[in-house]
Tab-separated table of N, CA and C in Angstrom:
chain	number	residue	atom	x	y	z
A	1	UNK	N	14.546	-19.982	-28.550
A	1	UNK	CA	15.317	-18.679	-28.498
A	1	UNK	C	14.494	-17.429	-29.437
A	2	UNK	N	13.979	-17.894	-30.341
A	2	UNK	CA	13.260	-17.186	-31.245
A	2	UNK	C	11.917	-16.501	-30.440
A	3	UNK	N	11.397	-17.467	-29.601
A	3	UNK	CA	10.317	-16.983	-29.037
A	3	UNK	C	10.777	-16.053	-27.777
A	4	UNK	N	11.793	-16.206	-27.161
A	4	UNK	CA	12.392	-15.279	-25.962
A	4	UNK	C	12.749	-14.135	-26.490
A	5	UNK	N	13.305	-14.064	-27.624
A	5	UNK	CA	13.787	-12.731	-28.245
A	5	UNK	C	12.406	-11.798	-28.527
A	6	UNK	N	11.546	-12.505	-29.276
A	6	UNK	CA	10.073	-11.790	-29.492
A	6	UNK	C	9.524	-11.380	-28.274
A	7	UNK	N	9.441	-12.048	-27.159
A	7	UNK	CA	8.749	-11.782	-26.142
A	7	UNK	C	9.431	-10.491	-25.540
A	8	UNK	N	10.705	-10.308	-25.634
A	8	UNK	CA	11.414	-9.246	-24.829
A	8	UNK	C	11.666	-8.053	-25.818
A	9	UNK	N	11.047	-8.109	-26.876
A	9	UNK	CA	11.336	-6.726	-27.524
A	9	UNK	C	12.279	-7.049	-28.749
A	10	UNK	N	12.941	-8.225	-28.835
A	10	UNK	CA	14.170	-8.328	-29.881
A	10	UNK	C	13.563	-8.964	-31.146
A	11	UNK	N	12.530	-8.086	-31.497
A	11	UNK	CA	11.971	-8.643	-32.968
A	11	UNK	C	12.993	-8.447	-33.932
A	12	UNK	N	13.833	-7.762	-34.137
A	12	UNK	CA	14.843	-7.486	-35.340
A	12	UNK	C	15.604	-8.926	-35.068
A	13	UNK	N	16.214	-9.136	-33.856
A	13	UNK	CA	17.013	-10.314	-33.745
A	13	UNK	C	16.162	-11.678	-34.133
A	14	UNK	N	14.956	-11.833	-33.792
A	14	UNK	CA	13.912	-12.906	-34.040
A	14	UNK	C	13.922	-12.942	-35.658
A	15	UNK	N	13.822	-11.819	-36.319
A	15	UNK	CA	13.899	-11.772	-37.989
A	15	UNK	C	14.857	-12.263	-38.525
A	16	UNK	N	16.107	-11.808	-37.867
A	16	UNK	CA	17.416	-12.232	-38.481
A	16	UNK	C	17.441	-13.702	-38.562
A	17	UNK	N	17.198	-14.269	-37.212
A	17	UNK	CA	17.144	-15.821	-37.025
A	17	UNK	C	16.205	-16.357	-37.948
A	18	UNK	N	15.302	-16.062	-38.260
A	18	UNK	CA	14.214	-16.660	-39.368
A	18	UNK	C	14.783	-16.574	-40.540
A	19	UNK	N	15.478	-14.999	-40.946
A	19	UNK	CA	15.829	-15.097	-42.197
A	19	UNK	C	16.924	-15.922	-42.563
A	20	UNK	N	17.899	-15.792	-41.855
A	20	UNK	CA	19.141	-16.845	-41.935
A	20	UNK	C	18.926	-18.486	-41.549
A	21	UNK	N	17.763	-18.689	-41.208
A	21	UNK	CA	16.982	-19.948	-41.029
A	21	UNK	C	18.180	-20.758	-39.796
A	22	UNK	N	18.131	-20.186	-38.815
A	22	UNK	CA	19.269	-20.601	-37.882
A	22	UNK	C	18.217	-21.420	-37.028
A	23	UNK	N	18.960	-22.705	-36.517
A	23	UNK	CA	18.054	-23.510	-35.736
A	23	UNK	C	18.090	-22.999	-34.073
A	24	UNK	N	16.862	-23.369	-33.401
A	24	UNK	CA	16.759	-22.786	-32.249
A	24	UNK	C	17.741	-23.173	-31.085
A	25	UNK	N	18.455	-24.354	-31.465
A	25	UNK	CA	19.309	-25.095	-30.175
A	25	UNK	C	20.741	-24.659	-30.289
A	26	UNK	N	20.891	-23.647	-31.497
A	26	UNK	CA	22.330	-23.119	-31.657
A	26	UNK	C	22.553	-21.773	-30.660
A	27	UNK	N	23.581	-21.863	-29.823
A	27	UNK	CA	23.888	-20.870	-29.023
A	27	UNK	C	24.209	-19.502	-29.871
A	28	UNK	N	23.721	-18.352	-29.277
A	28	UNK	CA	24.131	-16.997	-29.964
A	28	UNK	C	24.935	-16.389	-29.407
A	29	UNK	N	26.037	-15.865	-29.908
A	29	UNK	CA	27.006	-15.256	-29.240
A	29	UNK	C	27.422	-14.054	-29.920
A	30	UNK	N	26.604	-13.418	-30.418
A	30	UNK	CA	27.009	-11.956	-31.214
A	30	UNK	C	26.684	-10.858	-30.174
A	31	UNK	N	27.354	-10.051	-30.272
A	31	UNK	CA	27.123	-8.962	-29.171
A	31	UNK	C	25.942	-8.060	-29.515
A	32	UNK	N	25.291	-8.041	-30.642
A	32	UNK	CA	23.999	-7.571	-31.077
A	32	UNK	C	22.956	-8.303	-30.152
A	33	UNK	N	23.083	-9.614	-30.141
A	33	UNK	CA	21.883	-10.376	-29.512
A	33	UNK	C	22.433	-10.228	-27.853
A	34	UNK	N	23.357	-10.094	-27.378
A	34	UNK	CA	23.492	-9.784	-25.989
A	34	UNK	C	23.079	-8.486	-25.490
A	35	UNK	N	23.290	-7.534	-26.122
A	35	UNK	CA	22.754	-6.111	-25.916
A	35	UNK	C	21.391	-6.115	-26.039
A	36	UNK	N	20.866	-6.888	-26.893
A	36	UNK	CA	19.333	-6.808	-26.912
A	36	UNK	C	18.568	-7.466	-25.670
A	37	UNK	N	19.273	-8.461	-25.413
A	37	UNK	CA	18.660	-9.393	-23.971
A	37	UNK	C	19.198	-8.506	-22.926
A	38	UNK	N	20.318	-7.859	-22.964
A	38	UNK	CA	20.328	-7.128	-21.615
A	38	UNK	C	19.506	-5.909	-21.482
A	39	UNK	N	19.181	-5.160	-22.719
A	39	UNK	CA	18.134	-4.209	-22.650
A	39	UNK	C	16.844	-4.688	-22.270
A	40	UNK	N	16.427	-5.668	-22.767
A	40	UNK	CA	15.086	-6.354	-22.444
A	40	UNK	C	15.114	-6.619	-20.903
A	41	UNK	N	16.037	-7.160	-20.530
A	41	UNK	CA	16.257	-7.351	-18.936
A	41	UNK	C	15.970	-6.070	-18.241
A	42	UNK	N	16.704	-5.101	-18.586
A	42	UNK	CA	16.500	-3.787	-17.870
A	42	UNK	C	15.220	-3.294	-17.781
A	43	UNK	N	14.534	-3.621	-19.105
A	43	UNK	CA	12.999	-3.037	-19.209
A	43	UNK	C	12.206	-3.921	-18.092
A	44	UNK	N	12.406	-5.291	-18.291
A	44	UNK	CA	11.357	-5.879	-17.283
A	44	UNK	C	12.069	-5.686	-15.898
A	45	UNK	N	13.113	-5.542	-15.511
A	45	UNK	CA	13.535	-5.250	-14.186
A	45	UNK	C	12.899	-3.915	-13.922
A	46	UNK	N	12.889	-2.944	-14.548
A	46	UNK	CA	12.227	-1.677	-14.426
A	46	UNK	C	10.849	-1.605	-14.026
A	47	UNK	N	10.220	-2.385	-15.116
A	47	UNK	CA	8.762	-2.538	-14.932
A	47	UNK	C	8.324	-3.434	-13.421
A	48	UNK	N	9.024	-4.354	-13.252
A	48	UNK	CA	8.927	-5.054	-12.077
A	48	UNK	C	9.306	-4.195	-10.562
A	49	UNK	N	10.165	-3.261	-10.591
A	49	UNK	CA	10.390	-2.289	-9.800
A	49	UNK	C	9.384	-1.447	-9.346
A	50	UNK	N	8.995	-0.819	-10.717
A	50	UNK	CA	7.601	0.091	-10.462
A	50	UNK	C	6.436	-0.689	-9.945
A	51	UNK	N	6.126	-1.902	-10.193
A	51	UNK	CA	5.078	-2.764	-9.578
A	51	UNK	C	5.455	-2.854	-8.318
A	52	UNK	N	6.521	-3.190	-7.555
A	52	UNK	CA	6.855	-3.252	-6.102
A	52	UNK	C	6.689	-1.939	-5.757
A	53	UNK	N	7.251	-0.837	-6.205
A	53	UNK	CA	7.128	0.576	-5.389
A	53	UNK	C	5.689	0.752	-5.510
A	54	UNK	N	4.621	0.705	-6.438
A	54	UNK	CA	3.284	1.098	-6.245
A	54	UNK	C	2.597	0.127	-5.109
A	55	UNK	N	2.925	-0.840	-4.891
A	55	UNK	CA	2.641	-1.911	-3.883
A	55	UNK	C	3.011	-1.469	-2.633
A	56	UNK	N	4.333	-0.939	-2.441
A	56	UNK	CA	4.780	-0.554	-1.105
A	56	UNK	C	3.888	0.871	-0.886
A	57	UNK	N	3.754	1.704	-1.854
A	57	UNK	CA	2.878	3.015	-1.537
A	57	UNK	C	1.351	2.676	-1.236
A	58	UNK	N	0.862	1.546	-1.768
A	58	UNK	CA	-0.471	1.165	-1.463
A	58	UNK	C	-0.537	0.394	0.142
A	59	UNK	N	0.469	-0.187	0.376
A	59	UNK	CA	0.609	-0.807	1.575
A	59	UNK	C	0.736	0.323	2.734
A	60	UNK	N	1.630	1.479	2.484
A	60	UNK	CA	1.514	2.688	3.366
A	60	UNK	C	0.210	3.064	3.724
A	61	UNK	N	-0.581	3.191	2.449
A	61	UNK	CA	-1.793	4.067	2.623
A	61	UNK	C	-2.752	2.990	3.505
A	62	UNK	N	-2.706	1.747	3.486
A	62	UNK	CA	-3.417	0.692	4.229
A	62	UNK	C	-2.931	1.061	5.497
A	63	UNK	N	-1.933	0.974	5.904
A	63	UNK	CA	-1.412	0.677	7.384
A	63	UNK	C	-1.414	2.163	7.934
A	64	UNK	N	-1.636	3.125	7.356
A	64	UNK	CA	-1.916	4.506	7.908
A	64	UNK	C	-3.594	4.164	8.227
A	65	UNK	N	-4.597	3.953	7.512
A	65	UNK	CA	-5.944	3.874	7.785
A	65	UNK	C	-6.059	2.622	8.816
A	66	UNK	N	-5.044	1.484	8.704
A	66	UNK	CA	-5.496	0.910	9.678
A	66	UNK	C	-5.102	1.286	11.162
A	67	UNK	N	-4.034	2.355	11.272
A	67	UNK	CA	-3.677	2.912	12.648
A	67	UNK	C	-4.700	3.722	13.131
A	68	UNK	N	-5.209	4.374	12.007
A	68	UNK	CA	-6.416	5.330	12.349
A	68	UNK	C	-7.532	4.762	13.152
A	69	UNK	N	-7.949	3.615	12.378
A	69	UNK	CA	-9.170	2.865	12.765
A	69	UNK	C	-8.870	2.069	14.232
A	70	UNK	N	-7.611	1.540	14.346
A	70	UNK	CA	-7.306	1.016	15.667
A	70	UNK	C	-7.108	1.885	16.845
A	71	UNK	N	-6.668	3.275	16.536
A	71	UNK	CA	-6.714	4.131	17.532
A	71	UNK	C	-7.908	4.739	17.994
A	72	UNK	N	-9.122	4.785	16.936
A	72	UNK	CA	-10.353	5.160	17.312
A	72	UNK	C	-10.954	3.985	18.055
A	73	UNK	N	-10.597	2.539	17.562
A	73	UNK	CA	-11.436	1.414	18.302
A	73	UNK	C	-10.769	1.689	19.740
A	74	UNK	N	-9.457	1.626	19.805
A	74	UNK	CA	-8.934	1.797	21.415
A	74	UNK	C	-9.651	2.865	22.160
A	75	UNK	N	-9.702	4.016	21.564
A	75	UNK	CA	-10.338	5.078	22.325
A	75	UNK	C	-11.711	4.576	22.630
A	76	UNK	N	-12.412	3.978	21.838
A	76	UNK	CA	-13.839	3.598	22.402
A	76	UNK	C	-13.976	2.747	23.331
A	77	UNK	N	-12.640	1.654	23.264
A	77	UNK	CA	-12.998	0.532	24.307
A	77	UNK	C	-12.565	0.945	25.662
A	78	UNK	N	-11.517	2.019	25.631
A	78	UNK	CA	-10.916	2.445	26.945
A	78	UNK	C	-11.694	3.523	27.717
A	79	UNK	N	-12.799	4.122	27.044
A	79	UNK	CA	-13.246	5.164	27.402
A	79	UNK	C	-14.029	4.963	28.754
A	80	UNK	N	-13.956	5.811	29.722
A	80	UNK	CA	-14.467	5.767	30.977
A	80	UNK	C	-16.033	6.596	30.955
A	81	UNK	N	-16.712	6.630	31.947
A	81	UNK	CA	-18.130	7.406	31.991
A	81	UNK	C	-18.120	8.710	31.690
A	82	UNK	N	-17.122	9.379	32.086
A	82	UNK	CA	-17.163	10.855	31.769
A	82	UNK	C	-16.576	11.349	30.491
A	83	UNK	N	-15.786	10.486	30.044
A	83	UNK	CA	-15.451	10.812	28.572
A	83	UNK	C	-16.375	10.194	27.309
A	84	UNK	N	-17.242	9.190	28.196
A	84	UNK	CA	-18.353	8.759	26.983
A	84	UNK	C	-19.246	9.600	26.383
A	85	UNK	N	-19.615	10.864	27.252
A	85	UNK	CA	-20.497	11.841	26.785
A	85	UNK	C	-19.795	12.653	25.594
A	86	UNK	N	-18.432	12.785	25.803
A	86	UNK	CA	-17.474	13.409	24.568
A	86	UNK	C	-17.517	12.636	23.389
A	87	UNK	N	-17.485	11.159	23.878
A	87	UNK	CA	-17.259	10.401	22.321
A	87	UNK	C	-18.660	10.249	21.698
A	88	UNK	N	-19.668	10.315	22.466
A	88	UNK	CA	-20.846	10.097	22.166
A	88	UNK	C	-21.325	11.369	21.242
A	89	UNK	N	-21.146	12.600	21.627
A	89	UNK	CA	-21.300	13.764	21.102
A	89	UNK	C	-20.276	13.838	19.779
A	90	UNK	N	-19.226	13.236	20.039
A	90	UNK	CA	-18.180	13.355	18.702
A	90	UNK	C	-18.840	12.180	17.467
A	91	UNK	N	-19.353	11.207	17.987
A	91	UNK	CA	-20.271	10.130	16.975
A	91	UNK	C	-21.396	10.785	16.320
A	92	UNK	N	-22.143	11.533	17.278
A	92	UNK	CA	-23.436	12.178	16.682
A	92	UNK	C	-23.191	13.435	15.734
A	93	UNK	N	-22.197	14.012	16.055
A	93	UNK	CA	-21.571	15.011	15.011
A	93	UNK	C	-21.362	14.301	13.547
A	94	UNK	N	-20.341	13.324	13.898
A	94	UNK	CA	-20.168	12.709	12.443
A	94	UNK	C	-21.398	12.266	11.783
A	95	UNK	N	-22.183	11.671	12.242
A	95	UNK	CA	-23.478	11.269	11.710
A	95	UNK	C	-24.286	12.187	11.099
A	96	UNK	N	-24.327	13.347	12.009
A	96	UNK	CA	-25.138	14.538	11.388
A	96	UNK	C	-24.397	15.088	10.188
A	97	UNK	N	-23.124	15.103	10.243
A	97	UNK	CA	-22.585	15.911	8.924
A	97	UNK	C	-22.511	14.896	7.872
A	98	UNK	N	-22.600	13.715	7.871
A	98	UNK	CA	-22.746	12.685	6.724
A	98	UNK	C	-24.301	12.888	6.154
A	99	UNK	N	-25.204	12.949	7.081
A	99	UNK	CA	-26.567	12.594	6.751
A	99	UNK	C	-26.948	14.007	6.109
A	100	UNK	N	-26.457	15.135	6.565
A	100	UNK	CA	-26.510	16.421	5.900
A	100	UNK	C	-25.988	16.584	4.411
A	101	UNK	N	-24.874	16.025	4.569
A	101	UNK	CA	-24.086	16.193	3.187
A	101	UNK	C	-24.911	14.965	2.034
A	102	UNK	N	-25.499	13.951	2.518
A	102	UNK	CA	-26.166	13.204	1.600
A	102	UNK	C	-27.513	13.929	1.256
A	103	UNK	N	-28.170	14.574	2.125
A	103	UNK	CA	-29.427	15.328	2.100
A	103	UNK	C	-29.410	16.474	0.976
A	104	UNK	N	-28.113	17.221	1.014
A	104	UNK	CA	-27.952	18.246	0.322
A	104	UNK	C	-27.558	17.562	-0.971
A	105	UNK	N	-26.621	16.550	-1.169
A	105	UNK	CA	-26.478	15.912	-2.578
A	105	UNK	C	-27.754	15.560	-3.207
A	106	UNK	N	-28.619	14.779	-2.615
A	106	UNK	CA	-29.785	14.401	-3.429
A	106	UNK	C	-30.866	15.145	-3.596
A	107	UNK	N	-30.921	16.326	-2.563
A	107	UNK	CA	-31.726	17.298	-2.751
A	107	UNK	C	-31.750	18.238	-4.078
A	108	UNK	N	-30.485	18.380	-4.582
A	108	UNK	CA	-30.081	19.254	-5.809
A	108	UNK	C	-30.195	18.454	-6.838
A	109	UNK	N	-29.937	17.654	-6.890
A	109	UNK	CA	-30.084	16.965	-8.285
A	109	UNK	C	-30.173	15.383	-7.991
A	110	UNK	N	-31.411	14.764	-8.606
A	110	UNK	CA	-31.566	13.522	-8.456
A	110	UNK	C	-32.223	12.826	-9.861
A	111	UNK	N	-31.986	11.599	-10.189
A	111	UNK	CA	-32.288	11.201	-11.501
A	111	UNK	C	-33.517	10.057	-11.536
A	112	UNK	N	-33.083	9.159	-10.496
A	112	UNK	CA	-34.111	7.819	-10.463
A	112	UNK	C	-34.950	7.992	-9.294
A	113	UNK	N	-36.039	7.882	-9.280
A	113	UNK	CA	-37.174	7.943	-8.070
A	113	UNK	C	-37.065	9.341	-7.620
A	114	UNK	N	-37.765	9.238	-6.315
A	114	UNK	CA	-37.833	10.385	-5.391
A	114	UNK	C	-36.553	10.817	-4.777
A	115	UNK	N	-36.299	11.884	-4.341
A	115	UNK	CA	-35.235	12.376	-3.494
A	115	UNK	C	-34.969	11.612	-2.223
A	116	UNK	N	-36.322	11.361	-1.690
A	116	UNK	CA	-36.375	10.590	-0.318
A	116	UNK	C	-36.054	9.277	-0.458
A	117	UNK	N	-36.196	8.599	-1.649
A	117	UNK	CA	-35.809	6.975	-1.913
A	117	UNK	C	-34.404	6.930	-1.910
A	118	UNK	N	-34.031	7.677	-2.609
A	118	UNK	CA	-32.429	7.792	-2.731
A	118	UNK	C	-31.658	8.035	-1.214
A	119	UNK	N	-32.014	9.117	-0.844
A	119	UNK	CA	-31.722	9.679	0.586
A	119	UNK	C	-31.967	8.375	1.378
A	120	UNK	N	-33.060	7.665	1.488
A	120	UNK	CA	-33.083	6.424	2.449
A	120	UNK	C	-32.070	5.324	1.833
A	121	UNK	N	-31.813	5.126	0.753
A	121	UNK	CA	-30.987	4.038	0.529
A	121	UNK	C	-29.494	4.583	1.061
A	122	UNK	N	-28.926	5.682	0.687
A	122	UNK	CA	-27.864	6.046	1.261
A	122	UNK	C	-27.822	6.155	2.790
A	123	UNK	N	-28.829	6.594	3.603
A	123	UNK	CA	-28.910	6.391	5.032
A	123	UNK	C	-28.472	4.896	5.348
A	124	UNK	N	-29.216	4.065	4.712
A	124	UNK	CA	-28.929	2.507	4.935
A	124	UNK	C	-27.516	2.298	5.056
A	125	UNK	N	-26.505	3.003	4.398
A	125	UNK	CA	-25.124	2.644	4.367
A	125	UNK	C	-24.501	2.962	5.653
A	126	UNK	N	-25.154	4.222	6.172
A	126	UNK	CA	-24.565	4.986	7.351
A	126	UNK	C	-25.120	4.165	8.648
A	127	UNK	N	-26.445	3.980	8.594
A	127	UNK	CA	-27.330	3.745	9.809
A	127	UNK	C	-27.921	2.260	9.297
A	128	UNK	N	-27.700	0.993	9.813
A	128	UNK	CA	-28.322	-0.141	9.070
A	128	UNK	C	-29.769	-0.474	9.743
A	129	UNK	N	-30.747	-0.042	9.010
A	129	UNK	CA	-31.905	-0.242	9.114
A	129	UNK	C	-32.338	-1.505	9.121
A	130	UNK	N	-33.353	-2.098	9.709
A	130	UNK	CA	-34.025	-3.624	9.395
A	130	UNK	C	-34.833	-3.199	8.263
A	131	UNK	N	-35.410	-4.440	7.817
A	131	UNK	CA	-36.263	-4.317	6.666
A	131	UNK	C	-37.502	-3.579	6.971
A	132	UNK	N	-38.064	-3.811	8.133
A	132	UNK	CA	-39.307	-3.243	8.468
A	132	UNK	C	-39.178	-1.760	8.273
A	133	UNK	N	-38.162	-1.036	8.951
A	133	UNK	CA	-38.061	0.385	9.015
A	133	UNK	C	-37.728	0.754	7.596
A	134	UNK	N	-36.887	0.011	6.793
A	134	UNK	CA	-36.475	0.690	5.340
A	134	UNK	C	-37.748	0.760	4.518
A	135	UNK	N	-38.678	-0.253	4.748
A	135	UNK	CA	-39.911	-0.067	4.082
A	135	UNK	C	-40.955	0.775	4.232
A	136	UNK	N	-40.861	1.100	5.558
A	136	UNK	CA	-41.828	2.238	6.045
A	136	UNK	C	-41.241	3.638	5.922
A	137	UNK	N	-40.313	4.049	5.352
A	137	UNK	CA	-39.931	5.249	4.957
A	137	UNK	C	-40.613	5.917	3.968
């Protein structure tokens, strides 16, 4: 019982049990002990509730991202010929804006190597180059 009280924040009760040399197998029926255990249980339950709440929030964000990705995937798979040009243009615009952002970021301030090396490394995260083309940049 002393370990349990110490773990849940009942250091005072644990100290009293040690001071009065009470054996661990004796049931405690004092209101002070019951109240300390109730308060510790409330704290633990509140902590666990917060963990579950954050997990649900995180799951909501993942579900929203999953919905966006699946809708874009569906749009790509169901595109017919006349819509494919619009889709191709949209993808090219996104690639262009990503590349422009990378160039602007590394052109202004760079620390290691030349800006072109850093830009090439970042491009490889957007457009997967093979080893031959990476080394010839």
